[in-house]
Amino acid sequence: MLTLSQVILVIVVTILSILLIIFSIYIFRILEELKKTLQKTNSIMDDMKRITKSVADPIEHASEFISGLKKGAKLVELAGELVSKKQEHDRRRKE
């Protein structure tokens, strides 16, 4: 026959085992939700990467275009200076 302390011990162990199982199930559910949340966050980050790339590419191309225009304007300016110097030199030679 079991003594009172043994019966109480069996009841306590049983209750603790049941609680451990319940807590384990909750922890697995929480981890599953965390996994889903991380997957959604990863998807959002991928979308943001695509969006920023699609915005950055035209801006980069516009910057390159403006840089090219500046270089072209500088080239025209230098060519104009060269032509004016040559004309001035030719005028001096004629005089």
PDB file of C-alpha atoms in Angstrom, residues 32-70:
ATOM      1  CA  GLU A  32       6.147  28.446 -35.213  1.00  0.00           C
ATOM      2  CA  GLU A  33       4.651  31.950 -35.130  1.00  0.00           C
ATOM      3  CA  LEU A  34       8.134  33.411 -34.806  1.00  0.00           C
ATOM      4  CA  LYS A  35       9.223  31.450 -37.868  1.00  0.00           C
ATOM      5  CA  LYS A  36       6.249  32.778 -39.866  1.00  0.00           C
ATOM      6  CA  THR A  37       6.985  36.314 -38.707  1.00  0.00           C
ATOM      7  CA  LEU A  38      10.631  36.038 -39.717  1.00  0.00           C
ATOM      8  CA  GLN A  39       9.650  34.681 -43.131  1.00  0.00           C
ATOM      9  CA  LYS A  40       7.264  37.603 -43.664  1.00  0.00           C
ATOM     10  CA  THR A  41       9.927  40.040 -42.503  1.00  0.00           C
ATOM     11  CA  ASN A  42      12.405  38.490 -44.907  1.00  0.00           C
ATOM     12  CA  SER A  43       9.881  38.828 -47.729  1.00  0.00           C
ATOM     13  CA  ILE A  44       9.295  42.478 -46.832  1.00  0.00           C
ATOM     14  CA  MET A  45      13.042  43.122 -46.787  1.00  0.00           C
ATOM     15  CA  ASP A  46      13.394  41.507 -50.222  1.00  0.00           C
ATOM     16  CA  ASP A  47      10.593  43.724 -51.542  1.00  0.00           C
ATOM     17  CA  MET A  48      12.247  46.805 -50.058  1.00  0.00           C
ATOM     18  CA  LYS A  49      15.517  45.812 -51.700  1.00  0.00           C
ATOM     19  CA  ARG A  50      13.784  45.554 -55.082  1.00  0.00           C
ATOM     20  CA  ILE A  51      11.991  48.872 -54.581  1.00  0.00           C
ATOM     21  CA  THR A  52      15.132  50.760 -53.574  1.00  0.00           C
ATOM     22  CA  LYS A  53      17.015  49.251 -56.504  1.00  0.00           C
ATOM     23  CA  SER A  54      14.263  50.265 -58.920  1.00  0.00           C
ATOM     24  CA  VAL A  55      14.364  53.807 -57.502  1.00  0.00           C
ATOM     25  CA  ALA A  56      18.156  54.042 -57.298  1.00  0.00           C
ATOM     26  CA  ASP A  57      18.866  52.840 -60.844  1.00  0.00           C
ATOM     27  CA  PRO A  58      17.085  55.728 -62.651  1.00  0.00           C
ATOM     28  CA  ILE A  59      18.629  58.240 -60.259  1.00  0.00           C
ATOM     29  CA  GLU A  60      22.061  56.787 -60.950  1.00  0.00           C
ATOM     30  CA  HIS A  61      21.453  56.955 -64.706  1.00  0.00           C
ATOM     31  CA  ALA A  62      20.246  60.559 -64.409  1.00  0.00           C
ATOM     32  CA  SER A  63      23.357  61.423 -62.414  1.00  0.00           C
ATOM     33  CA  GLU A  64      25.566  59.854 -65.066  1.00  0.00           C
ATOM     34  CA  PHE A  65      23.643  61.743 -67.774  1.00  0.00           C
ATOM     35  CA  ILE A  66      24.087  65.075 -65.965  1.00  0.00           C
ATOM     36  CA  SER A  67      27.773  64.322 -65.433  1.00  0.00           C
ATOM     37  CA  GLY A  68      28.102  63.646 -69.151  1.00  0.00           C
ATOM     38  CA  LEU A  69      26.346  66.920 -69.943  1.00  0.00           C
ATOM     39  CA  LYS A  70      28.734  68.801 -67.653  1.00  0.00           C
TER      40      LYS A  70
END
